Structures are given as structure tokens and as C-alpha cells.
Tab-separated table of N, CA, C and O in Angstrom:
chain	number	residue	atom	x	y	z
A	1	UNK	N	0.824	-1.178	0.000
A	1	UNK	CA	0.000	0.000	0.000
A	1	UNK	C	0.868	1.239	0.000
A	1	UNK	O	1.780	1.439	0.802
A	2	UNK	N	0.565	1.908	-0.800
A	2	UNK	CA	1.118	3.281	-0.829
A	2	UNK	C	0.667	4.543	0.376
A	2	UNK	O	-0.479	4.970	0.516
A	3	UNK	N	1.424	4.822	0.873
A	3	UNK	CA	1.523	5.928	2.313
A	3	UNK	C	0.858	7.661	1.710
A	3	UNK	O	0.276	8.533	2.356
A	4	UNK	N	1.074	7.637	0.926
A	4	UNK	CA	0.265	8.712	0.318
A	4	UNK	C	-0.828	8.799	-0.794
A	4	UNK	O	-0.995	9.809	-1.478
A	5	UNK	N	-1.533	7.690	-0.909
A	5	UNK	CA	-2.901	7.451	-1.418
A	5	UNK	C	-4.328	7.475	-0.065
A	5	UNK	O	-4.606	6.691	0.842
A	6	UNK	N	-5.008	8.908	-0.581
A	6	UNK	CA	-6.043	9.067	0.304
A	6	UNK	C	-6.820	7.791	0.504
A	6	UNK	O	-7.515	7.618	1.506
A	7	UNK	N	-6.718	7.050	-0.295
A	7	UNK	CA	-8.049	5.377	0.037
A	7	UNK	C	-7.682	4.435	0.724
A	7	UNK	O	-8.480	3.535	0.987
A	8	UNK	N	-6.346	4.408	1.197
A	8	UNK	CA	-5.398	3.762	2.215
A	8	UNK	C	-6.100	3.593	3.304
A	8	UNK	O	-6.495	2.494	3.694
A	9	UNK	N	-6.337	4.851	3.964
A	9	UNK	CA	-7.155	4.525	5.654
A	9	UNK	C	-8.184	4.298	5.690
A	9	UNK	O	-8.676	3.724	6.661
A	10	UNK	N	-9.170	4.824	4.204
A	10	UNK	CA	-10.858	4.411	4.439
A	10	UNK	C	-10.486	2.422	3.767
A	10	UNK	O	-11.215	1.524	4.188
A	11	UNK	N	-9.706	2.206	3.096
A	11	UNK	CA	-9.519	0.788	2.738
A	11	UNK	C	-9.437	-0.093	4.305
A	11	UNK	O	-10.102	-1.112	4.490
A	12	UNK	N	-8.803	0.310	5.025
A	12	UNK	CA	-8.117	-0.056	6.304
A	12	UNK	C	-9.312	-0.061	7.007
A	12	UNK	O	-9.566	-1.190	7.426
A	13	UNK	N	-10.109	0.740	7.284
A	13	UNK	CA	-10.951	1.068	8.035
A	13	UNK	C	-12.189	0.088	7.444
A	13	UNK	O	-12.700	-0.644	8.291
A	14	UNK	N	-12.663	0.010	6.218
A	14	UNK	CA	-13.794	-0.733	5.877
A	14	UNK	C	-13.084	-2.573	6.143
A	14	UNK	O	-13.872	-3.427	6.549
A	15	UNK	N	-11.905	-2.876	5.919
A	15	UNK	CA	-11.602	-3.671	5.823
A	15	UNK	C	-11.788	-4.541	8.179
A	15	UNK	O	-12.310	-5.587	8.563
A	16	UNK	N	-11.219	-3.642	8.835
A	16	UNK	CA	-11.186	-3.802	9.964
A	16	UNK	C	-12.814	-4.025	10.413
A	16	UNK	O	-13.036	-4.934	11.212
A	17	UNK	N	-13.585	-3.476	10.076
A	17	UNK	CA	-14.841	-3.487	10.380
A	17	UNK	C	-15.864	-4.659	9.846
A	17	UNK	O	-16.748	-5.083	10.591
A	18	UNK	N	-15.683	-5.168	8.476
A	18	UNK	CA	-15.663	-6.228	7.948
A	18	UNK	C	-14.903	-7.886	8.283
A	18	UNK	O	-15.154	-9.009	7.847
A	19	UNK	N	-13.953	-7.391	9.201
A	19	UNK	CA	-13.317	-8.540	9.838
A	19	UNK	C	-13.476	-8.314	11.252
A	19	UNK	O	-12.484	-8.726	11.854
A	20	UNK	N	-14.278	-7.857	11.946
A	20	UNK	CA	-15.162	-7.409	13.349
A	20	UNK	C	-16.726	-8.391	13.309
A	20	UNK	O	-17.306	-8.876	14.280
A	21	UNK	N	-17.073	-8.454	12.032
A	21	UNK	CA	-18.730	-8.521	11.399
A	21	UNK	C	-18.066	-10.345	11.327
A	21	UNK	O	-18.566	-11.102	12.159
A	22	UNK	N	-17.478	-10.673	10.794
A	22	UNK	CA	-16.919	-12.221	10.297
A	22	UNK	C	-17.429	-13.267	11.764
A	22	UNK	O	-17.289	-12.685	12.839
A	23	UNK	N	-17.817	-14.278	11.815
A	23	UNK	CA	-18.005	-15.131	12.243
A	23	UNK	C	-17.258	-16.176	12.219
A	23	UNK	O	-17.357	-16.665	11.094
A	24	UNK	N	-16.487	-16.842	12.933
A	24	UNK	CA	-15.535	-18.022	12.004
A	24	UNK	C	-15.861	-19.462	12.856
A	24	UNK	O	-15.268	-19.635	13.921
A	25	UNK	N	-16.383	-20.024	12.586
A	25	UNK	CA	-16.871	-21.423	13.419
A	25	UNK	C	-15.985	-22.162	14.115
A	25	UNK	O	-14.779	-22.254	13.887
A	26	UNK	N	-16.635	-22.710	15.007
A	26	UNK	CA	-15.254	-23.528	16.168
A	26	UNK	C	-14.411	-24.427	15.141
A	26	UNK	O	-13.202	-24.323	14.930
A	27	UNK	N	-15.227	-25.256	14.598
A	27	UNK	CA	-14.180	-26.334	14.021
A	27	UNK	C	-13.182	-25.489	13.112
A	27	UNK	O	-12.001	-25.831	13.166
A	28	UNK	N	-13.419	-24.750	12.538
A	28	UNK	CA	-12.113	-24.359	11.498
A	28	UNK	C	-10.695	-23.412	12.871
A	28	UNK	O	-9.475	-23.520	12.993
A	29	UNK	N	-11.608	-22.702	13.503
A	29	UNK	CA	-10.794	-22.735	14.810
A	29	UNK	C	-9.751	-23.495	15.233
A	29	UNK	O	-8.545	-23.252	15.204
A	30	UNK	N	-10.348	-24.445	15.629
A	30	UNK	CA	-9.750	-25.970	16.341
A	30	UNK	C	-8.805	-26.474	15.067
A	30	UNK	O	-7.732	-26.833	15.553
A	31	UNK	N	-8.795	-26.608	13.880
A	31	UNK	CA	-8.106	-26.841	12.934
A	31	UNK	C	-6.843	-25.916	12.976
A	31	UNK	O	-5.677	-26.294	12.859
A	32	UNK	N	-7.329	-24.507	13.183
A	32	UNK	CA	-5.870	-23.652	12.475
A	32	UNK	C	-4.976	-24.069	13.720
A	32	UNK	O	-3.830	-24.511	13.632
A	33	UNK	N	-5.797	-23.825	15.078
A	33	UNK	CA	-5.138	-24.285	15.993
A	33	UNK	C	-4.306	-25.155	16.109
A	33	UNK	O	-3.178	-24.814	16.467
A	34	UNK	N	-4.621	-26.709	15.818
A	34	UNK	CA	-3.878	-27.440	15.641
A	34	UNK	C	-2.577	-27.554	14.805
A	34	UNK	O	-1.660	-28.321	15.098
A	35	UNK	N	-2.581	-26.652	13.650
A	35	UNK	CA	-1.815	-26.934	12.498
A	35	UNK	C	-1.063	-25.830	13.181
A	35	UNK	O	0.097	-26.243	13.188
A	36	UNK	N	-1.084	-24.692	13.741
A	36	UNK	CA	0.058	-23.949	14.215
A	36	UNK	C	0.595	-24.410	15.591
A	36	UNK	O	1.574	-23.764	15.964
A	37	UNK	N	0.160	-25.408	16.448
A	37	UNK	CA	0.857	-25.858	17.629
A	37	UNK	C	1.814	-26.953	16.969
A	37	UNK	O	2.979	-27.110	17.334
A	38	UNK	N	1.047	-27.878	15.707
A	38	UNK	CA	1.873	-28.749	15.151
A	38	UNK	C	3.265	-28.380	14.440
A	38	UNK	O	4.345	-28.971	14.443
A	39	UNK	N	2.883	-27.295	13.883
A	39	UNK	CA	3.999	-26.500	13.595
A	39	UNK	C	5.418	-25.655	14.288
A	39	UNK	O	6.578	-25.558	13.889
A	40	UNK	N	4.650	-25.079	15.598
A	40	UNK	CA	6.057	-25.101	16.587
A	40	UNK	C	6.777	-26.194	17.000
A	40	UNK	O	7.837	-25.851	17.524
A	41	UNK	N	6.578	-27.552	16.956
A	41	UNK	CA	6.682	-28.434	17.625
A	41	UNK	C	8.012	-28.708	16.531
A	41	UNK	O	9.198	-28.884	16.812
A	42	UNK	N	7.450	-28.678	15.406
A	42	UNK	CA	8.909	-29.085	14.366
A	42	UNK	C	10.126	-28.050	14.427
A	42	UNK	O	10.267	-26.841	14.609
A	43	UNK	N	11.161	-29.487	14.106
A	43	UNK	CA	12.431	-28.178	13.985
A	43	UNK	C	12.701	-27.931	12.758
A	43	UNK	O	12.905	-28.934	12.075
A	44	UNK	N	12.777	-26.881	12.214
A	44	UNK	CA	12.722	-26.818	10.829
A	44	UNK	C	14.516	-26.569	10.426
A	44	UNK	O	15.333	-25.986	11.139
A	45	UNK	N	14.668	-26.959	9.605
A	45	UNK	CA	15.850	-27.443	8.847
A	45	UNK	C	16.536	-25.849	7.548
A	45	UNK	O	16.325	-25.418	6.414
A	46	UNK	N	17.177	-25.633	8.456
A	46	UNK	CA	17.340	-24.143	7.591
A	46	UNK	C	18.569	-24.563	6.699
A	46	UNK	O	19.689	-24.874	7.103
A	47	UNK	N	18.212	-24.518	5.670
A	47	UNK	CA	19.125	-24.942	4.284
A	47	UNK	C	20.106	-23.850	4.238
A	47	UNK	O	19.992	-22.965	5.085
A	48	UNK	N	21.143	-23.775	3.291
A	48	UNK	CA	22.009	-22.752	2.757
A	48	UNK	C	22.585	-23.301	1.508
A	48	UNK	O	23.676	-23.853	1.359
A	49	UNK	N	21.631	-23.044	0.608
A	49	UNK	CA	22.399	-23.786	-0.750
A	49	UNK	C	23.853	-23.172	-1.049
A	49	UNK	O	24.747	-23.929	-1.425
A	50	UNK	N	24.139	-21.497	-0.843
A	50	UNK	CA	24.729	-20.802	-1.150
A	50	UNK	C	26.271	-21.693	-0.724
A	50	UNK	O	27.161	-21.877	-1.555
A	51	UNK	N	26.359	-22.254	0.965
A	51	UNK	CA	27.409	-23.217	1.448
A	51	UNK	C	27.805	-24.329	0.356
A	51	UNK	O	28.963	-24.570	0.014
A	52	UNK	N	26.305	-25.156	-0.280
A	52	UNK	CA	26.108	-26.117	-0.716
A	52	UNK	C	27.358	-25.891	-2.271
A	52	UNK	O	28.272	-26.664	-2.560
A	53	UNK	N	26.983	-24.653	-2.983
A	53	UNK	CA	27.830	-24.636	-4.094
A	53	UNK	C	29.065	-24.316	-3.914
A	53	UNK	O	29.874	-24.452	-4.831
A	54	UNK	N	29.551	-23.665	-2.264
A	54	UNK	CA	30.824	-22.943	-2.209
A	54	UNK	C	31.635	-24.537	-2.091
A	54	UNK	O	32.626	-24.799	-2.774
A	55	UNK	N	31.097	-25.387	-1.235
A	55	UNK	CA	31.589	-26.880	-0.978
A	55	UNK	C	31.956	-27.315	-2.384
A	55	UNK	O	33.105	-27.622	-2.699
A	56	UNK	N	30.631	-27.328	-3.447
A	56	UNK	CA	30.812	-27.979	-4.216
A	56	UNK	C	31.664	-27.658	-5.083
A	56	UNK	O	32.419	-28.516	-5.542
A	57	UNK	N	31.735	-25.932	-5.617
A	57	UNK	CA	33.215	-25.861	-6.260
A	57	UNK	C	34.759	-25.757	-5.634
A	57	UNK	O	35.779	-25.578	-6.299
A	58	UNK	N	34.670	-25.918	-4.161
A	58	UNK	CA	35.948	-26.169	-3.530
A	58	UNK	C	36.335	-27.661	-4.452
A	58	UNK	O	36.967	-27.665	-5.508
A	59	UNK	N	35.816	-28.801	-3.798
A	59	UNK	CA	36.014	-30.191	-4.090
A	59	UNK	C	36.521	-30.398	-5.783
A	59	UNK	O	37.364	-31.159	-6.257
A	60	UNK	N	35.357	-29.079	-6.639
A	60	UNK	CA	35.591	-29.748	-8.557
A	60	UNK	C	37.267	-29.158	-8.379
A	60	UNK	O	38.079	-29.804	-9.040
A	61	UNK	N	37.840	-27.990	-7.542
A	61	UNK	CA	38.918	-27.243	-7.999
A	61	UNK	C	40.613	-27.996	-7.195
A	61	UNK	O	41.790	-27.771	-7.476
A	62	UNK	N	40.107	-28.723	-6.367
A	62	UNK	CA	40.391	-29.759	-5.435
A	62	UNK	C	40.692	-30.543	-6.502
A	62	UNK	O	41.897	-30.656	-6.726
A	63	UNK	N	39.782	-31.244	-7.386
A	63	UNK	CA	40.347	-32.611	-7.882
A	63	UNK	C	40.970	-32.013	-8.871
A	63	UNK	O	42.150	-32.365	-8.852
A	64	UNK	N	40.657	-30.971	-10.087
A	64	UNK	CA	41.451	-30.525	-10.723
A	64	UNK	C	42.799	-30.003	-10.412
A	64	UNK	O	43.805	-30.392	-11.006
A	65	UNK	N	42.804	-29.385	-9.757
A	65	UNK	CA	44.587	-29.105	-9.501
A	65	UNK	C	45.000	-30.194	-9.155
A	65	UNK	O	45.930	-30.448	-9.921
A	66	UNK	N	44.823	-31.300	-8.199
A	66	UNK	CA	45.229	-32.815	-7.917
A	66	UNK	C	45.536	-33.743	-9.227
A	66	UNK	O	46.527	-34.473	-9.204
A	67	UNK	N	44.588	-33.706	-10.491
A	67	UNK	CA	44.841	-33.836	-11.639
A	67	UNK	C	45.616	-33.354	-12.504
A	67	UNK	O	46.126	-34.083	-13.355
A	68	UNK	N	45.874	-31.891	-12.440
A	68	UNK	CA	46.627	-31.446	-12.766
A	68	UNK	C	48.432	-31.301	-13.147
A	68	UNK	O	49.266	-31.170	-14.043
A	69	UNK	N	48.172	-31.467	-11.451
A	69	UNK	CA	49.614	-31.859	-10.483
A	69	UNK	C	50.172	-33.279	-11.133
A	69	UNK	O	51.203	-33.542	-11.751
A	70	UNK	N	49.177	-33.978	-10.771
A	70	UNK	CA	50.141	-35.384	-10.887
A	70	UNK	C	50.046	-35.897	-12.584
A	70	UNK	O	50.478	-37.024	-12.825
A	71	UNK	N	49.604	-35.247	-13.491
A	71	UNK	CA	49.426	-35.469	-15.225
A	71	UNK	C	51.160	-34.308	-15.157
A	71	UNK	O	52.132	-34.886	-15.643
A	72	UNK	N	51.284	-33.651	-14.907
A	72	UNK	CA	52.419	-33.140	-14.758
A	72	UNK	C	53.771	-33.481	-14.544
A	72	UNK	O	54.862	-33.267	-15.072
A	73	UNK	N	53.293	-34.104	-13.554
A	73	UNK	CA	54.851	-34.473	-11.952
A	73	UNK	C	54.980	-36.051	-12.919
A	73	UNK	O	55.927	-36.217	-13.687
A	74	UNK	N	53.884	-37.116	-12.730
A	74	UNK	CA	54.097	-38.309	-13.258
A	74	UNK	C	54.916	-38.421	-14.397
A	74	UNK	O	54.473	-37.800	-15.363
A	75	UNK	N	55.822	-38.936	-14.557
A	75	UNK	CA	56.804	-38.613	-15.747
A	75	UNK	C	56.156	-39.470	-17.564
A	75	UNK	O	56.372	-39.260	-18.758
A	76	UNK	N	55.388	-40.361	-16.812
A	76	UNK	CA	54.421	-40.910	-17.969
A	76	UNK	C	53.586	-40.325	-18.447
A	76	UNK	O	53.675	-40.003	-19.632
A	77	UNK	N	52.438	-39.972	-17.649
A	77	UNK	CA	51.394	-38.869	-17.606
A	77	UNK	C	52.191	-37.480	-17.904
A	77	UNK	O	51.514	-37.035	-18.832
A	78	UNK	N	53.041	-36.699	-17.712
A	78	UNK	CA	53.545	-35.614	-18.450
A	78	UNK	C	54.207	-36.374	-19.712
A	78	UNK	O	54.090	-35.781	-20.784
A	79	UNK	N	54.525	-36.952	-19.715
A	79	UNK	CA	55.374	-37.218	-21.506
A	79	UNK	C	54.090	-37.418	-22.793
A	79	UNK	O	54.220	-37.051	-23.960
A	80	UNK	N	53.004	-38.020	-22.263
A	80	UNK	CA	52.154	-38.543	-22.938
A	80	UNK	C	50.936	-37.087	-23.144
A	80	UNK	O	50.213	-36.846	-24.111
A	81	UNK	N	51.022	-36.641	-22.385
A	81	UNK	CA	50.219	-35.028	-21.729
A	81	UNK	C	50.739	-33.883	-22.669
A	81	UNK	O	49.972	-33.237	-23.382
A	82	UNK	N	52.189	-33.663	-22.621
A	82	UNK	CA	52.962	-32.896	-23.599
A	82	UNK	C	53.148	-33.363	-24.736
A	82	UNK	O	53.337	-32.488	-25.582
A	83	UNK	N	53.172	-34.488	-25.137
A	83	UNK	CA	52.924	-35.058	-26.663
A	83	UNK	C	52.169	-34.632	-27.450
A	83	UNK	O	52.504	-34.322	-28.593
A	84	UNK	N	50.738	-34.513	-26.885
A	84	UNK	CA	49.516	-33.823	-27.156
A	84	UNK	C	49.937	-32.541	-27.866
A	84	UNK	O	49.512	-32.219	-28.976
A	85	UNK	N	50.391	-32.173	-27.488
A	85	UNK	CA	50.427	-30.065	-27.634
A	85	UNK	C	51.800	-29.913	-28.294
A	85	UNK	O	51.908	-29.173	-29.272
A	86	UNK	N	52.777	-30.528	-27.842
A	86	UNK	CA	54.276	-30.191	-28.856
A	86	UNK	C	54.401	-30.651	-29.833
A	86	UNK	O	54.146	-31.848	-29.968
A	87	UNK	N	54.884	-29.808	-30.993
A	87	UNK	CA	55.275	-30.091	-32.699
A	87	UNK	C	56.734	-30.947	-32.552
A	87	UNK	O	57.517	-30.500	-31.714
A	88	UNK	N	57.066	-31.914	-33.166
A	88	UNK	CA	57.727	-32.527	-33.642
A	88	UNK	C	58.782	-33.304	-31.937
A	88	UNK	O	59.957	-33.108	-31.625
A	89	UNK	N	58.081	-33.856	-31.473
A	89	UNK	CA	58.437	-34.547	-29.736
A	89	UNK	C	58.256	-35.630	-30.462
A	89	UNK	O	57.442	-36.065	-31.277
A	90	UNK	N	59.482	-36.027	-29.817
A	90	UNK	CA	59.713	-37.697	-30.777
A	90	UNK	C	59.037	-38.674	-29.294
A	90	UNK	O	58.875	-38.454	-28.094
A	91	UNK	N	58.761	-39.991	-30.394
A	91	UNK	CA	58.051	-40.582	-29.288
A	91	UNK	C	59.161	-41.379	-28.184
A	91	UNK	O	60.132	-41.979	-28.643
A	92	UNK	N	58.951	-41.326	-26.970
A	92	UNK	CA	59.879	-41.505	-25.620
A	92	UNK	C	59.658	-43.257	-26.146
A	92	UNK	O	60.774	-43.771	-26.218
A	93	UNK	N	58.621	-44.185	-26.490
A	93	UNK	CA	58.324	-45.430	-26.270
A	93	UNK	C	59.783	-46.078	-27.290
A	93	UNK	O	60.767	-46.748	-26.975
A	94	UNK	N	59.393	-45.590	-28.368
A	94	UNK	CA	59.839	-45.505	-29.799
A	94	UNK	C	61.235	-45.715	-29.441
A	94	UNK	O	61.873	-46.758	-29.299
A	95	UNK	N	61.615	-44.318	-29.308
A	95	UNK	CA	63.288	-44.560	-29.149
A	95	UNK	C	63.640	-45.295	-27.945
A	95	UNK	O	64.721	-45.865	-28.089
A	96	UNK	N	63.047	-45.501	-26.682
A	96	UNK	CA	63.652	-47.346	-26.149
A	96	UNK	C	63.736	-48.574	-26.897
A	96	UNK	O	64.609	-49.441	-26.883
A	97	UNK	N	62.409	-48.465	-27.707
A	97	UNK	CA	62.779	-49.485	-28.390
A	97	UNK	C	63.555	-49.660	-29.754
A	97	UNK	O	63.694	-50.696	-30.403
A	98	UNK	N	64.075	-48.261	-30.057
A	98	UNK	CA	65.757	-48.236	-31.187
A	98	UNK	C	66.697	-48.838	-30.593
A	98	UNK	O	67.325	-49.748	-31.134
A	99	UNK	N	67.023	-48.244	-28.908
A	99	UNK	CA	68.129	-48.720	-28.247
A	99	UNK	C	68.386	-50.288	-27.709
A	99	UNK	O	69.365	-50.910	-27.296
A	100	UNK	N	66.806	-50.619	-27.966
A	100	UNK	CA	67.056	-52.184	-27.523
A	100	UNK	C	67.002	-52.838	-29.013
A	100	UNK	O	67.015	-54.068	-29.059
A	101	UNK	N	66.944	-52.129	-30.208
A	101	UNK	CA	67.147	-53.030	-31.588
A	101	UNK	C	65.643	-53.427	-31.989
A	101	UNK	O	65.452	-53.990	-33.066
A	102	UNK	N	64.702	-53.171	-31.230
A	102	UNK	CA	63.245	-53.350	-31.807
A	102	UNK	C	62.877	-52.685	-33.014
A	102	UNK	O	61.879	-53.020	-33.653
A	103	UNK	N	63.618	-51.780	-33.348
A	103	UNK	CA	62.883	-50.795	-34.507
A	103	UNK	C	63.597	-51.120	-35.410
A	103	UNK	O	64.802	-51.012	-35.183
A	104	UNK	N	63.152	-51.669	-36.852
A	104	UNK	CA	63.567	-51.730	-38.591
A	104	UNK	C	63.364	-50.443	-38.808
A	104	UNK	O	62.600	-49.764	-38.123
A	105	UNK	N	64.205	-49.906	-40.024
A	105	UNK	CA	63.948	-49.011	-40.645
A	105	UNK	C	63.680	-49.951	-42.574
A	105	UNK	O	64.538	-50.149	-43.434
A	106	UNK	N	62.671	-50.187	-42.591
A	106	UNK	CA	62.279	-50.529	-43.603
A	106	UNK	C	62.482	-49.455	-45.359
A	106	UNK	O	62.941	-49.915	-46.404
A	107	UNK	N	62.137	-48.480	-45.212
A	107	UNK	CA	62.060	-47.682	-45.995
A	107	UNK	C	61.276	-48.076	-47.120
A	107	UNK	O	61.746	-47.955	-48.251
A	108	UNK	N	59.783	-48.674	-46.876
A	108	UNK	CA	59.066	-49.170	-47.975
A	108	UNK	C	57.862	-47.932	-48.575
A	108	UNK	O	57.089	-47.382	-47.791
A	109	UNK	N	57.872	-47.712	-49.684
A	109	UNK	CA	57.286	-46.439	-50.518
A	109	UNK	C	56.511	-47.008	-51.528
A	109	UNK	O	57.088	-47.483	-52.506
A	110	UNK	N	54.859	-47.044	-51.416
A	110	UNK	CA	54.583	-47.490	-52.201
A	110	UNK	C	53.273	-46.794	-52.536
A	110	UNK	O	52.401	-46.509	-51.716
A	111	UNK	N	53.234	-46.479	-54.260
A	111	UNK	CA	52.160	-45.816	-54.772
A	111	UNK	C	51.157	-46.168	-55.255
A	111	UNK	O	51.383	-47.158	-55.951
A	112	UNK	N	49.832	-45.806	-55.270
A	112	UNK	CA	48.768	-46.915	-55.954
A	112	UNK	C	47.546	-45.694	-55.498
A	112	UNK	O	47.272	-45.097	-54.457
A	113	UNK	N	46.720	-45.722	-57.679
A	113	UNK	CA	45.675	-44.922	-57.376
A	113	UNK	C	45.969	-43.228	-56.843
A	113	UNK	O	44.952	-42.534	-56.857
A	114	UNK	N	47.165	-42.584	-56.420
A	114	UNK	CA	47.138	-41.499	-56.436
A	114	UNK	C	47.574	-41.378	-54.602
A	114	UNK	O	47.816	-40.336	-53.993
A	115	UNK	N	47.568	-42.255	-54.256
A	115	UNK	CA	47.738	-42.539	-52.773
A	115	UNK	C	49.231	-42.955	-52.048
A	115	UNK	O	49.488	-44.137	-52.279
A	116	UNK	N	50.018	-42.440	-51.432
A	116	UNK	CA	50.840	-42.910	-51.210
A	116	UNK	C	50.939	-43.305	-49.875
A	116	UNK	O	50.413	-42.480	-49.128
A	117	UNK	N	51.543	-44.505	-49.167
A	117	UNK	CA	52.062	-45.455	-48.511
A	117	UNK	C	53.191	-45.075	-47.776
A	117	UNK	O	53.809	-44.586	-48.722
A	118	UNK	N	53.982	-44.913	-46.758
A	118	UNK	CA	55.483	-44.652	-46.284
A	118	UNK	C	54.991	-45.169	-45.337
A	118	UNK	O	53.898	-44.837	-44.878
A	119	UNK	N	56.036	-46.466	-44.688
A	119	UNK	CA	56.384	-46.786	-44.139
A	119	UNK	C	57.701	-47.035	-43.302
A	119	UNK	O	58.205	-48.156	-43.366
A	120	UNK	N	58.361	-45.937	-42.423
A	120	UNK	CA	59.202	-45.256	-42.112
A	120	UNK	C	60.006	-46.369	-40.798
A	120	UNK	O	61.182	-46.729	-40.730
A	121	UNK	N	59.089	-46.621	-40.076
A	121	UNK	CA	59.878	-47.585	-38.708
A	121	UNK	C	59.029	-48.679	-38.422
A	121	UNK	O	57.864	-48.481	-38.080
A	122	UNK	N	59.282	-49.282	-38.480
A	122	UNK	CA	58.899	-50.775	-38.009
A	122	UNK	C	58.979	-51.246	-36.837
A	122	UNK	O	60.130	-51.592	-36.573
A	123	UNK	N	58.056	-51.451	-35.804
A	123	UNK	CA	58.536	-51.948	-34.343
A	123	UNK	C	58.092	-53.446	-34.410
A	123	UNK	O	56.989	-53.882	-34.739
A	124	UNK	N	59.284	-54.177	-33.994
A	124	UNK	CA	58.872	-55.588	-34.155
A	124	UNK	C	58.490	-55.972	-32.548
A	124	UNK	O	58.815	-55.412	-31.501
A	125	UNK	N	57.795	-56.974	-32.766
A	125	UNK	CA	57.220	-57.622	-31.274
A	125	UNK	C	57.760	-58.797	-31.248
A	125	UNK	O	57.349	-59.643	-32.042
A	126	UNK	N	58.819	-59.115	-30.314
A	126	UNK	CA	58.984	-60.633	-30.476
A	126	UNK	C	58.271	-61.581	-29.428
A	126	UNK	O	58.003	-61.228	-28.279
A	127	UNK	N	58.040	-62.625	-29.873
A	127	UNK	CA	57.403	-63.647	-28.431
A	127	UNK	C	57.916	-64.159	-27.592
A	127	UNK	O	58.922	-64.859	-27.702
A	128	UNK	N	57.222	-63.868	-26.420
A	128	UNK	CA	57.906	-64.798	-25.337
A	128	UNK	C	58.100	-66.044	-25.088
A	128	UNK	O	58.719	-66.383	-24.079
């Protein structure tokens, strides 16, 4: 209600007098009654979602830097991590297995249809 509209106090006034005139029967009485004693009686559970999301992006920023860290530090997980993103990083697997004699250098070149074929290193698998 607006504080400077003249129909404010005659609104107020017809309204008070109209709820003077009202009759309200026992049973609906006895009802509200009940439902507001039932109601103090509970403890009501005051939420804070606002906590709920600060928790929840602690924990996502928590596992990410933890992920982060150890895709980094792990010397597998960083070699394989930086592979990704660096131009011309030779592969770490690859050249162990030059030094142990696993790798042919075949040098097979072959054309067909407009398509060409290179086959540059060969890693052999031997059986156990």
C-alpha cells in the first residue's frame, strides 16, 4: 500500500470493520489451531544452498589441480600429456625401443591410385 494514497485509511478502516462482522466457526478454529501448535513443535531445517555450491566448487577445484599436479609431476602422464600439444616430440616409447634393436627401418614407398604409402619404422614384437 502506498503511504500517500487518500483510500489507504478508508480501505483499512472498511476492511477492519468487515473482519469485526466475520463469524468463524469452532471447528475451522480448532483446525488452524492445531496446524500452528503442530507447527512449533517441528524443527525446521534451515538450508544454505549458497554453502552447498561454495563446498561444491571447492572439491571440482580440489580434484582438478590434484589432476593437474600429478598429469604433470608423473613422468608418464607428463610425456604422454605434452605429446599432445608439442610439434615434432619424438616418441619416448619408440626410441627405447631403437636402443634395444626393436625398430627396422624398412624404408618401404609405395604408390597406388594417387595414394601414397610410407612406411618409415617398423617396431617388431617378439614372443615370449
Amino acid at each position: 500500500m502506498n503511504y500517500h494514497d487518500p483510500v489507504d485509511p478508508m480501505l483499512k478502516q472498511f476492511l477492519k470493520s468487515r473482519a469485526q462482522d466475520l463469524v468463524i466457526p469452532n471447528t475451522v478454529e480448532n483446525a488452524v489451531g492445531n496446524a500452528l501448535s503442530s507447527l512449533s513443535d517441528q524443527k525446521v531445517n534451515k538450508r544454505f544452498p549458497l554453502k552447498r555450491w561454495r563446498w561444491a566448487a571447492a572439491v571440482v577445484a580440489f580434484f582438478f589441480i590434484l589432476s593437474a599436479v600429478s598429469i604433470l609431476t608423473v613422468p608418464t602422464f607428463a610425456e604422454i600429456f605434452r605429446s599432445l600439444f608439442a610439434k615434432n616430440n619424438p616418441d619416448i616409447g619408440l626410441m627405447r625401443a631403437q636402443e634395444l634393436g626393436l625398430v627396422l627401418n624398412p624404408h618401404i614407398n609405395v604408390k597406388d591410385k594417387g595414394y601414397t604409402l610410407v612406411i618409415m619404422k617398423l617396431l617388431l614384437i617378439l614372443p615370449e
